């Protein structure tokens, strides 16, 4: 495994948790995003994720670096799966260890927000009667996608 | 030569994952204009451009050998 | 497994994660509290946890019920280990699933705060040159430990 | 008869995990006073009492058959 990676196979939580754990870690938070059956009353059959893989892995690593600056002492692993994903499959996993719990929660939530802003990954929802690439609503800022 | 990658909606719209432009240099803004003129419904106003795997501004200059990608609004997670 | 339990053996995260996952869950957060080697410059050899087991399991279940009221749609499992725990062992695990991620983070953090307030579990730290039951500093409120 | 449980520091202080008081009825406050008088260093001011696995107030009445526990400040997690 790499600590920041895009994969095409099912995500196993344990190996990322093991990666972030160390003798100084008092708290570990693991967030997993799963394919949900119903969204706004519409039934999802499955999702198809696509990524600009080298750039996506680079951006995940940048998010990890941002977290280490904002919350000193955290250790981070982030993995996103692409391809065809079915109900309850893990799409994304964020593992964060920290000496203390507050940082483990905050840093983890920061990671998922940043992923949704800057990492070149796209989701297509496939329903019984159609399909659509998600994300079209959002207007991109004129001054660029700046690192935080 | 400038290499351009298409993903997601744009890959389906253009019918291709990548192509090569015979250009020595152009700005990101010019690349967006070219795509908008070439592919009806491209939607350049919601689009970002990455040059060599880094987000670029419209005035940034792309040079021969650079690898570009159009980045529609992302929806990972 | 029980969704709210005190155990004497190593905690395996997967079975609690599996328990909270369902087709309507879009987000799962798992918090694990681990034995840390260094606390305030003092090296911990190991910890000994003790619980008033039936009351502790009851209080964990009450915390789960509080969470379901505050964040409708969450599904919760909480397990705390007792006995002798060594560096990096999991002392406590909180698994929360939710349709959306915000509730999964918030409810999870709420759970650990409540555990530290009301669940009758005690920790003894054993160092190279001594040992001490932790928790003595806190003054209990006169008006009782009220459910939130 | 009222059964009383001791945990953690109190189990070590009293040298026992439980004992039985030959009482028909007493308040939580009276139980705390008895423990403070019986076991030097008990520290009743930081202590809670659970009656039948529920936190009780000082004025609550304990009756024969009830199971009590002294709850020193908790430190789980």
Short mmCIF file of C-alpha atoms in Angstrom, two decimals:
data_model
loop_
_atom_site.label_atom_id
_atom_site.label_comp_id
_atom_site.label_asym_id
_atom_site.label_seq_id
_atom_site.Cartn_x
_atom_site.Cartn_y
_atom_site.Cartn_z
CA UNK A 1 0.00 0.00 0.00
CA UNK A 2 0.90 3.66 -0.42
CA UNK A 3 -0.36 6.12 2.22
CA UNK A 4 -2.06 8.21 -0.47
CA UNK A 5 -3.45 6.13 -3.26
CA UNK A 6 -6.15 5.46 -5.84
CA UNK A 7 -7.09 1.79 -6.09
CA UNK A 8 -9.35 -0.32 -8.29
CA UNK A 9 -9.99 -3.10 -5.79
CA UNK A 10 -12.00 -3.24 -2.54
CA UNK A 11 -10.55 -1.12 0.25
CA UNK A 12 -9.49 -3.04 3.36
CA UNK A 13 -9.56 -0.73 6.37
CA UNK A 14 -7.13 -2.66 8.52
CA UNK A 15 -3.98 -2.01 6.52
CA UNK A 16 -4.48 1.76 6.54
CA UNK A 17 -5.27 1.72 10.26
CA UNK A 18 -2.13 -0.31 10.88
CA UNK A 19 -0.11 2.18 8.84
CA UNK A 20 -1.09 5.23 10.93
CA UNK A 21 -0.82 3.51 14.31
CA UNK A 22 2.36 3.98 16.37
CA UNK A 23 3.40 4.04 20.04
CA UNK A 24 2.68 7.78 20.34
CA UNK A 25 -0.86 7.54 18.96
CA UNK A 26 -3.62 7.76 21.56
CA UNK A 27 -6.47 8.15 19.08
CA UNK A 28 -7.25 6.88 15.61
CA UNK A 29 -10.22 8.00 13.51
CA UNK A 30 -11.20 6.12 10.39
CA UNK A 31 -13.79 7.61 8.06
CA UNK A 32 -15.25 5.50 5.29
CA UNK A 33 -17.59 6.83 2.62
CA UNK A 34 -19.96 4.17 1.30
CA UNK A 35 -22.28 3.83 -1.68
CA UNK A 36 -25.76 4.60 -0.35
CA UNK A 37 -28.84 3.05 -1.89
CA UNK A 38 -31.14 6.09 -1.74
CA UNK A 39 -30.26 9.73 -2.42
CA UNK A 40 -33.01 12.35 -2.41
CA UNK A 41 -35.63 9.63 -2.99
CA UNK A 42 -33.85 8.17 -6.01
CA UNK A 43 -32.54 4.61 -5.90
CA UNK A 44 -28.89 4.18 -6.90
CA UNK A 45 -28.04 0.92 -8.70
CA UNK A 46 -24.31 1.52 -8.59
CA UNK A 47 -21.67 4.23 -8.95
CA UNK A 48 -18.81 4.57 -11.40
CA UNK A 49 -15.79 6.53 -10.20
CA UNK A 50 -13.06 7.85 -12.47
CA UNK A 51 -9.87 9.70 -11.53
CA UNK A 52 -6.92 11.49 -13.05
CA UNK A 53 -4.83 9.02 -11.10
CA UNK A 54 -1.35 10.59 -10.86
CA UNK A 55 -2.74 14.04 -10.06
CA UNK A 56 -5.31 12.62 -7.63
CA UNK A 57 -2.61 10.77 -5.68
CA UNK A 58 -0.50 13.93 -5.63
CA UNK A 59 -3.43 15.99 -4.31
CA UNK A 60 -4.22 13.39 -1.63
CA UNK A 61 -0.60 13.60 -0.47
CA UNK A 62 -0.84 17.42 -0.43
CA UNK A 63 -3.93 17.20 1.77
CA UNK A 64 -1.98 14.91 4.10
CA UNK A 65 0.83 17.47 4.23
CA UNK A 66 -1.65 20.27 4.99
CA UNK A 67 -3.02 18.18 7.87
CA UNK A 68 0.43 17.60 9.35
CA UNK A 69 1.00 21.36 9.41
CA UNK A 70 -2.38 22.21 10.91
CA UNK A 71 -2.41 19.37 13.46
CA UNK A 72 1.20 18.55 14.40
CA UNK A 73 1.68 14.92 15.32
CA UNK A 74 -1.04 13.44 13.12
CA UNK A 75 -0.20 10.58 10.76
CA UNK A 76 -2.48 10.15 7.76
CA UNK A 77 -3.47 7.65 5.07
CA UNK A 78 -6.09 8.31 2.39
CA UNK A 79 -7.30 5.90 -0.27
CA UNK A 80 -10.02 6.33 -2.90
CA UNK A 81 -11.38 3.53 -5.03
CA UNK A 82 -12.35 3.96 -8.68
CA UNK A 83 -14.33 1.79 -11.11
CA UNK A 84 -17.76 0.29 -10.56
CA UNK A 85 -18.90 0.39 -6.93
CA UNK A 86 -22.02 -1.20 -5.50
CA UNK A 87 -24.23 -0.53 -2.47
CA UNK A 88 -22.19 -0.37 0.78
CA UNK A 89 -18.82 -0.58 -1.00
CA UNK A 90 -16.19 1.77 0.44
CA UNK A 91 -15.43 4.62 -1.99
CA UNK A 92 -13.01 6.53 0.22
CA UNK A 93 -11.17 5.85 3.47
CA UNK A 94 -9.35 8.38 5.65
CA UNK A 95 -7.26 7.11 8.58
CA UNK A 96 -5.76 9.61 11.02
CA UNK A 97 -3.78 8.93 14.17
CA UNK A 98 -2.90 11.56 16.72
CA UNK A 99 -1.57 11.77 20.27
CA UNK A 100 -4.94 13.22 21.34
CA UNK A 101 -8.46 12.67 20.07
CA UNK A 102 -9.54 16.22 19.19
CA UNK A 103 -7.00 16.51 16.39
CA UNK A 104 -7.88 13.05 15.09
CA UNK A 105 -11.51 14.06 14.61
CA UNK A 106 -10.84 17.54 13.23
CA UNK A 107 -8.10 16.53 10.83
CA UNK A 108 -10.17 13.63 9.51
CA UNK A 109 -13.16 15.84 8.74
CA UNK A 110 -10.87 18.42 7.13
CA UNK A 111 -9.55 15.70 4.80
CA UNK A 112 -12.94 14.71 3.40
CA UNK A 113 -13.89 18.35 2.82
CA UNK A 114 -10.65 18.98 0.95
CA UNK A 115 -11.02 15.80 -1.11
CA UNK A 116 -14.40 17.02 -2.30
CA UNK A 117 -12.84 20.36 -3.29
CA UNK A 118 -9.57 19.60 -5.01
CA UNK A 119 -8.96 15.95 -5.85
CA UNK A 120 -9.66 15.10 -9.51
CA UNK A 121 -12.10 12.25 -9.00
CA UNK A 122 -15.53 12.04 -10.61
CA UNK A 123 -18.62 10.09 -9.69
CA UNK A 124 -21.33 8.89 -12.04
CA UNK A 125 -24.59 7.78 -10.48
CA UNK A 126 -26.43 5.00 -12.30
CA UNK A 127 -30.14 4.67 -11.51
CA UNK A 128 -32.82 2.36 -12.92
CA UNK A 129 -33.84 5.00 -15.47
CA UNK A 130 -30.69 6.93 -16.23
CA UNK A 131 -27.24 8.06 -15.24
CA UNK A 132 -25.37 11.32 -14.59
CA UNK A 133 -21.92 12.61 -13.76
CA UNK A 134 -22.19 14.40 -10.44
CA UNK A 135 -20.59 17.73 -9.61
CA UNK A 136 -21.82 19.94 -12.45
CA UNK A 137 -23.63 22.40 -10.22
CA UNK A 138 -20.56 23.89 -8.59
CA UNK A 139 -18.98 26.99 -10.09
CA UNK A 140 -15.22 27.03 -9.85
CA UNK A 141 -13.56 30.08 -8.27
CA UNK A 142 -11.85 32.47 -10.68
CA UNK A 143 -8.70 32.72 -8.60
CA UNK A 144 -7.79 29.06 -8.75
CA UNK A 145 -7.90 26.06 -6.48
CA UNK A 146 -5.47 27.27 -3.90
CA UNK A 147 -3.78 25.15 -1.28
CA UNK A 148 -4.95 25.96 2.21
CA UNK B 1 2.93 19.36 -29.13
CA UNK B 2 0.59 19.69 -26.19
CA UNK B 3 -1.13 16.62 -24.78
CA UNK B 4 -4.67 16.97 -23.42
CA UNK B 5 -6.61 14.51 -21.23
CA UNK B 6 -10.39 14.19 -20.93
CA UNK B 7 -12.22 12.64 -18.01
CA UNK B 8 -15.75 11.79 -16.93
CA UNK B 9 -18.40 13.81 -18.79
CA UNK B 10 -15.78 15.27 -21.14
CA UNK B 11 -14.45 11.86 -22.10
CA UNK B 12 -17.97 10.85 -23.09
CA UNK B 13 -18.65 14.19 -24.84
CA UNK B 14 -15.47 14.20 -26.92
CA UNK B 15 -15.45 10.44 -27.41
CA UNK B 16 -11.77 10.33 -26.50
CA UNK B 17 -9.59 10.04 -23.40
CA UNK B 18 -6.74 12.16 -24.81
CA UNK B 19 -5.48 13.95 -27.88
CA UNK B 20 -2.44 15.93 -28.98
CA UNK B 21 -2.52 19.54 -30.21
CA UNK B 22 0.14 20.61 -32.69
CA UNK B 23 0.98 23.80 -30.84
CA UNK B 24 4.23 25.25 -29.52
CA UNK B 25 2.57 27.41 -26.88
CA UNK B 26 -0.82 28.73 -25.79
CA UNK B 27 -2.45 30.05 -22.64
CA UNK B 28 -4.86 28.06 -20.51
CA UNK B 29 -7.57 30.52 -21.57
CA UNK B 30 -6.82 29.82 -25.23
CA UNK B 31 -6.98 26.08 -24.64
CA UNK B 32 -10.40 26.47 -23.00
CA UNK B 33 -11.61 28.63 -25.92
CA UNK B 34 -10.35 26.07 -28.43
CA UNK B 35 -12.17 23.24 -26.60
CA UNK B 36 -15.38 25.23 -26.32
CA UNK B 37 -15.32 25.95 -30.08
CA UNK B 38 -14.38 22.37 -31.00
CA UNK B 39 -16.79 20.43 -28.77
CA UNK B 40 -20.36 21.77 -28.55
CA UNK B 41 -21.58 21.68 -24.95
CA UNK B 42 -18.06 21.62 -23.53
CA UNK B 43 -18.97 24.10 -20.78
CA UNK B 44 -15.64 25.84 -20.24
CA UNK B 45 -17.00 28.16 -17.55
CA UNK B 46 -17.22 25.36 -14.99
CA UNK B 47 -13.96 23.80 -16.07
CA UNK B 48 -10.50 23.85 -14.59
CA UNK B 49 -7.28 23.04 -16.41
CA UNK B 50 -4.38 21.16 -14.89
CA UNK B 51 -0.95 21.62 -16.46
CA UNK B 52 1.52 18.90 -15.52
CA UNK B 53 -0.81 17.70 -12.75
CA UNK B 54 -1.19 21.12 -11.11
CA UNK B 55 -4.18 23.48 -11.28
CA UNK B 56 -3.41 26.41 -13.61
CA UNK B 57 -4.84 29.89 -14.02
CA UNK B 58 -6.26 31.18 -17.32
CA UNK B 59 -3.24 33.37 -18.02
CA UNK B 60 -0.70 30.59 -17.43
CA UNK B 61 1.22 29.57 -20.54
CA UNK B 62 1.25 25.98 -21.75
CA UNK B 63 4.34 24.93 -23.70
CA UNK B 64 5.15 22.07 -26.04
CA UNK B 65 5.70 18.90 -24.02
CA UNK B 66 3.31 19.91 -21.24
CA UNK B 67 0.57 17.48 -20.26
CA UNK B 68 -2.81 19.12 -19.74
CA UNK B 69 -6.13 17.91 -18.41
CA UNK B 70 -9.56 19.45 -18.30
CA UNK B 71 -10.94 19.09 -14.78
CA UNK B 72 -14.74 19.26 -14.59
CA UNK B 73 -16.15 19.91 -11.10
CA UNK B 74 -14.87 17.08 -8.95
CA UNK B 75 -17.18 14.74 -7.05
CA UNK B 76 -14.98 12.31 -5.16
CA UNK B 77 -15.68 11.06 -1.68
CA UNK C 1 -20.93 -9.44 19.80
CA UNK C 2 -23.30 -7.04 21.52
CA UNK C 3 -23.53 -3.47 20.17
CA UNK C 4 -22.68 -2.05 23.61
CA UNK C 5 -20.25 -4.17 25.51
CA UNK C 6 -17.32 -4.51 27.86
CA UNK C 7 -14.81 -7.16 26.77
CA UNK C 8 -11.65 -8.68 28.17
CA UNK C 9 -10.08 -9.69 24.88
CA UNK C 10 -8.55 -7.65 22.02
CA UNK C 11 -11.05 -5.49 20.14
CA UNK C 12 -11.44 -6.32 16.44
CA UNK C 13 -12.69 -3.25 14.59
CA UNK C 14 -14.20 -5.07 11.64
CA UNK C 15 -17.11 -6.74 13.41
CA UNK C 16 -18.34 -3.46 14.90
CA UNK C 17 -17.98 -1.70 11.56
CA UNK C 18 -19.93 -4.50 9.89
CA UNK C 19 -22.64 -4.20 12.53
CA UNK C 20 -23.32 -0.49 11.89
CA UNK C 21 -23.13 -0.70 8.08
CA UNK C 22 -26.37 -0.94 6.08
CA UNK C 23 -27.67 0.06 2.63
CA UNK C 24 -28.73 3.52 3.86
CA UNK C 25 -25.35 4.36 5.38
CA UNK C 26 -23.23 6.78 3.35
CA UNK C 27 -20.64 7.42 6.05
CA UNK C 28 -19.04 5.41 8.83
CA UNK C 29 -16.71 6.82 11.47
CA UNK C 30 -14.69 4.56 13.71
CA UNK C 31 -12.83 6.01 16.67
CA UNK C 32 -10.31 3.90 18.54
CA UNK C 33 -8.57 4.99 21.71
CA UNK C 34 -5.16 3.41 22.12
CA UNK C 35 -2.67 3.02 24.94
CA UNK C 36 -0.05 5.71 24.33
CA UNK C 37 3.54 5.24 25.44
CA UNK C 38 4.21 8.78 26.68
CA UNK C 39 1.86 11.05 28.65
CA UNK C 40 3.15 14.40 29.91
CA UNK C 41 6.72 13.16 29.62
CA UNK C 42 6.10 10.01 31.66
CA UNK C 43 6.52 6.61 30.05
CA UNK C 44 3.58 4.24 30.47
CA UNK C 45 4.44 0.54 30.79
CA UNK C 46 0.85 -0.62 30.56
CA UNK C 47 -2.67 0.25 31.71
CA UNK C 48 -5.13 -1.70 33.82
CA UNK C 49 -8.81 -1.00 33.19
CA UNK C 50 -11.58 -2.03 35.52
CA UNK C 51 -15.34 -1.61 35.09
CA UNK C 52 -18.61 -2.06 36.90
CA UNK C 53 -19.57 -4.24 33.97
CA UNK C 54 -23.39 -4.45 34.02
CA UNK C 55 -23.77 -0.73 34.74
CA UNK C 56 -21.10 0.20 32.20
CA UNK C 57 -22.85 -1.74 29.43
CA UNK C 58 -26.14 -0.13 30.41
CA UNK C 59 -24.58 3.35 30.29
CA UNK C 60 -22.98 2.64 26.89
CA UNK C 61 -26.41 1.64 25.56
CA UNK C 62 -27.90 4.83 27.00
CA UNK C 63 -25.26 6.90 25.20
CA UNK C 64 -26.21 5.07 21.99
CA UNK C 65 -29.87 5.93 22.60
CA UNK C 66 -28.99 9.60 23.21
CA UNK C 67 -27.12 9.64 19.90
CA UNK C 68 -30.06 8.20 17.98
CA UNK C 69 -32.26 10.99 19.33
CA UNK C 70 -29.78 13.77 18.60
CA UNK C 71 -28.74 12.48 15.16
CA UNK C 72 -31.65 10.56 13.65
CA UNK C 73 -30.56 7.76 11.34
CA UNK C 74 -27.27 6.94 13.06
CA UNK C 75 -26.50 3.36 14.03
CA UNK C 76 -23.98 2.87 16.84
CA UNK C 77 -21.74 0.25 18.44
CA UNK C 78 -19.43 0.93 21.40
CA UNK C 79 -17.03 -1.49 23.03
CA UNK C 80 -14.56 -0.93 25.87
CA UNK C 81 -11.88 -3.40 26.87
CA UNK C 82 -10.85 -4.03 30.47
CA UNK C 83 -7.90 -5.82 32.03
CA UNK C 84 -4.23 -5.30 31.28
CA UNK C 85 -3.60 -3.30 28.09
CA UNK C 86 -0.25 -2.63 26.47
CA UNK C 87 1.10 0.08 24.17
CA UNK C 88 -1.09 0.55 21.04
CA UNK C 89 -3.83 -1.82 22.27
CA UNK C 90 -7.36 -0.55 21.62
CA UNK C 91 -9.06 0.45 24.88
CA UNK C 92 -12.28 1.76 23.35
CA UNK C 93 -13.93 1.64 19.93
CA UNK C 94 -16.88 3.70 18.74
CA UNK C 95 -18.46 2.88 15.37
CA UNK C 96 -21.15 5.17 13.94
CA UNK C 97 -22.91 4.93 10.59
CA UNK C 98 -25.11 7.66 9.19
CA UNK C 99 -26.72 8.58 5.88
CA UNK C 100 -24.49 11.69 5.78
CA UNK C 101 -21.00 12.33 7.07
CA UNK C 102 -21.53 15.34 9.35
CA UNK C 103 -23.66 13.36 11.79
CA UNK C 104 -21.20 10.45 11.74
CA UNK C 105 -18.37 12.72 12.91
CA UNK C 106 -20.40 14.70 15.45
CA UNK C 107 -22.16 11.72 17.01
CA UNK C 108 -18.89 9.81 17.30
CA UNK C 109 -17.15 12.63 19.14
CA UNK C 110 -20.18 13.06 21.39
CA UNK C 111 -19.90 9.37 22.35
CA UNK C 112 -16.31 9.56 23.59
CA UNK C 113 -17.03 12.71 25.60
CA UNK C 114 -20.01 11.03 27.28
CA UNK C 115 -18.06 7.84 27.96
CA UNK C 116 -15.49 9.89 29.85
CA UNK C 117 -18.27 11.51 31.89
CA UNK C 118 -20.67 8.75 32.88
CA UNK C 119 -19.49 5.20 32.18
CA UNK C 120 -18.13 3.44 35.30
CA UNK C 121 -14.73 2.43 33.95
CA UNK C 122 -11.44 3.18 35.66
CA UNK C 123 -7.92 3.33 34.34
CA UNK C 124 -4.75 2.70 36.29
CA UNK C 125 -1.49 3.82 34.76
CA UNK C 126 1.54 1.72 35.51
CA UNK C 127 4.94 3.40 35.01
CA UNK C 128 8.47 2.22 35.67
CA UNK C 129 8.45 3.82 39.11
CA UNK C 130 4.86 3.67 40.26
CA UNK C 131 1.19 3.42 39.46
CA UNK C 132 -1.98 5.47 39.94
CA UNK C 133 -5.72 5.28 39.38
CA UNK C 134 -6.62 8.12 37.01
CA UNK C 135 -9.60 10.42 37.37
CA UNK C 136 -9.18 11.65 40.94
CA UNK C 137 -8.89 15.31 40.02
CA UNK C 138 -12.45 15.76 38.83
CA UNK C 139 -15.08 17.00 41.25
CA UNK C 140 -18.49 15.44 40.74
CA UNK C 141 -21.45 17.77 40.28
CA UNK C 142 -23.79 18.06 43.26
CA UNK C 143 -26.93 17.62 41.16
CA UNK C 144 -26.12 14.20 39.82
CA UNK C 145 -24.90 12.71 36.58
CA UNK C 146 -27.87 13.59 34.47
CA UNK C 147 -28.70 12.12 31.08
CA UNK C 148 -28.37 14.65 28.29
CA UNK D 1 -29.30 -6.27 53.82
CA UNK D 2 -27.64 -3.81 51.48
CA UNK D 3 -24.88 -4.98 49.16
CA UNK D 4 -22.03 -2.58 48.37
CA UNK D 5 -19.43 -2.88 45.58
CA UNK D 6 -15.96 -1.34 45.52
CA UNK D 7 -13.93 -0.65 42.40
CA UNK D 8 -10.52 0.65 41.39
CA UNK D 9 -8.88 2.77 44.10
CA UNK D 10 -11.63 1.88 46.59
CA UNK D 11 -11.18 -1.85 46.04
CA UNK D 12 -7.51 -1.45 46.89
CA UNK D 13 -8.21 0.88 49.84
CA UNK D 14 -10.84 -1.33 51.46
CA UNK D 15 -9.14 -4.55 50.48
CA UNK D 16 -12.45 -5.96 49.27
CA UNK D 17 -14.58 -5.97 46.11
CA UNK D 18 -17.89 -6.09 47.97
CA UNK D 19 -19.50 -6.37 51.36
CA UNK D 20 -22.97 -6.55 52.89
CA UNK D 21 -24.40 -4.07 55.40
CA UNK D 22 -27.00 -5.32 57.87
CA UNK D 23 -29.36 -2.43 57.27
CA UNK D 24 -33.02 -2.21 56.31
CA UNK D 25 -32.79 1.28 54.88
CA UNK D 26 -30.46 4.29 54.68
CA UNK D 27 -29.92 7.29 52.46
CA UNK D 28 -27.10 7.57 49.95
CA UNK D 29 -25.67 10.37 52.10
CA UNK D 30 -25.67 8.09 55.15
CA UNK D 31 -23.91 5.34 53.18
CA UNK D 32 -21.21 7.83 52.14
CA UNK D 33 -20.79 9.01 55.75
CA UNK D 34 -20.50 5.41 56.96
CA UNK D 35 -17.82 4.63 54.34
CA UNK D 36 -15.88 7.80 55.15
CA UNK D 37 -15.89 6.89 58.87
CA UNK D 38 -15.03 3.25 58.26
CA UNK D 39 -12.23 3.59 55.70
CA UNK D 40 -9.69 6.36 56.33
CA UNK D 41 -8.93 8.21 53.12
CA UNK D 42 -12.16 7.12 51.45
CA UNK D 43 -12.75 10.57 49.95
CA UNK D 44 -16.54 10.71 49.83
CA UNK D 45 -16.62 14.22 48.36
CA UNK D 46 -15.44 13.04 44.96
CA UNK D 47 -17.54 9.90 45.05
CA UNK D 48 -20.80 8.93 43.41
CA UNK D 49 -23.09 6.15 44.46
CA UNK D 50 -25.00 3.91 42.09
CA UNK D 51 -28.09 2.14 43.39
CA UNK D 52 -29.18 -0.80 41.26
CA UNK D 53 -26.85 0.33 38.46
CA UNK D 54 -28.17 3.89 38.30
CA UNK D 55 -26.57 7.08 39.64
CA UNK D 56 -28.33 8.20 42.82
CA UNK D 57 -28.56 11.51 44.66
CA UNK D 58 -27.55 11.95 48.31
CA UNK D 59 -31.15 12.11 49.52
CA UNK D 60 -32.22 8.93 47.69
CA UNK D 61 -33.17 6.06 49.98
CA UNK D 62 -31.46 2.67 49.73
CA UNK D 63 -33.55 -0.30 50.86
CA UNK D 64 -32.77 -3.88 51.83
CA UNK D 65 -32.06 -5.92 48.70
CA UNK D 66 -30.65 -2.98 46.76
CA UNK D 67 -27.23 -3.34 45.17
CA UNK D 68 -25.00 -0.29 45.62
CA UNK D 69 -21.64 0.71 44.24
CA UNK D 70 -19.29 3.54 45.03
CA UNK D 71 -18.25 5.21 41.79
CA UNK D 72 -14.99 7.14 42.03
CA UNK D 73 -14.37 9.64 39.21
CA UNK D 74 -14.45 7.59 36.02
CA UNK D 75 -11.53 7.46 33.59
CA UNK D 76 -12.59 5.25 30.71
CA UNK D 77 -11.77 5.89 27.08
#
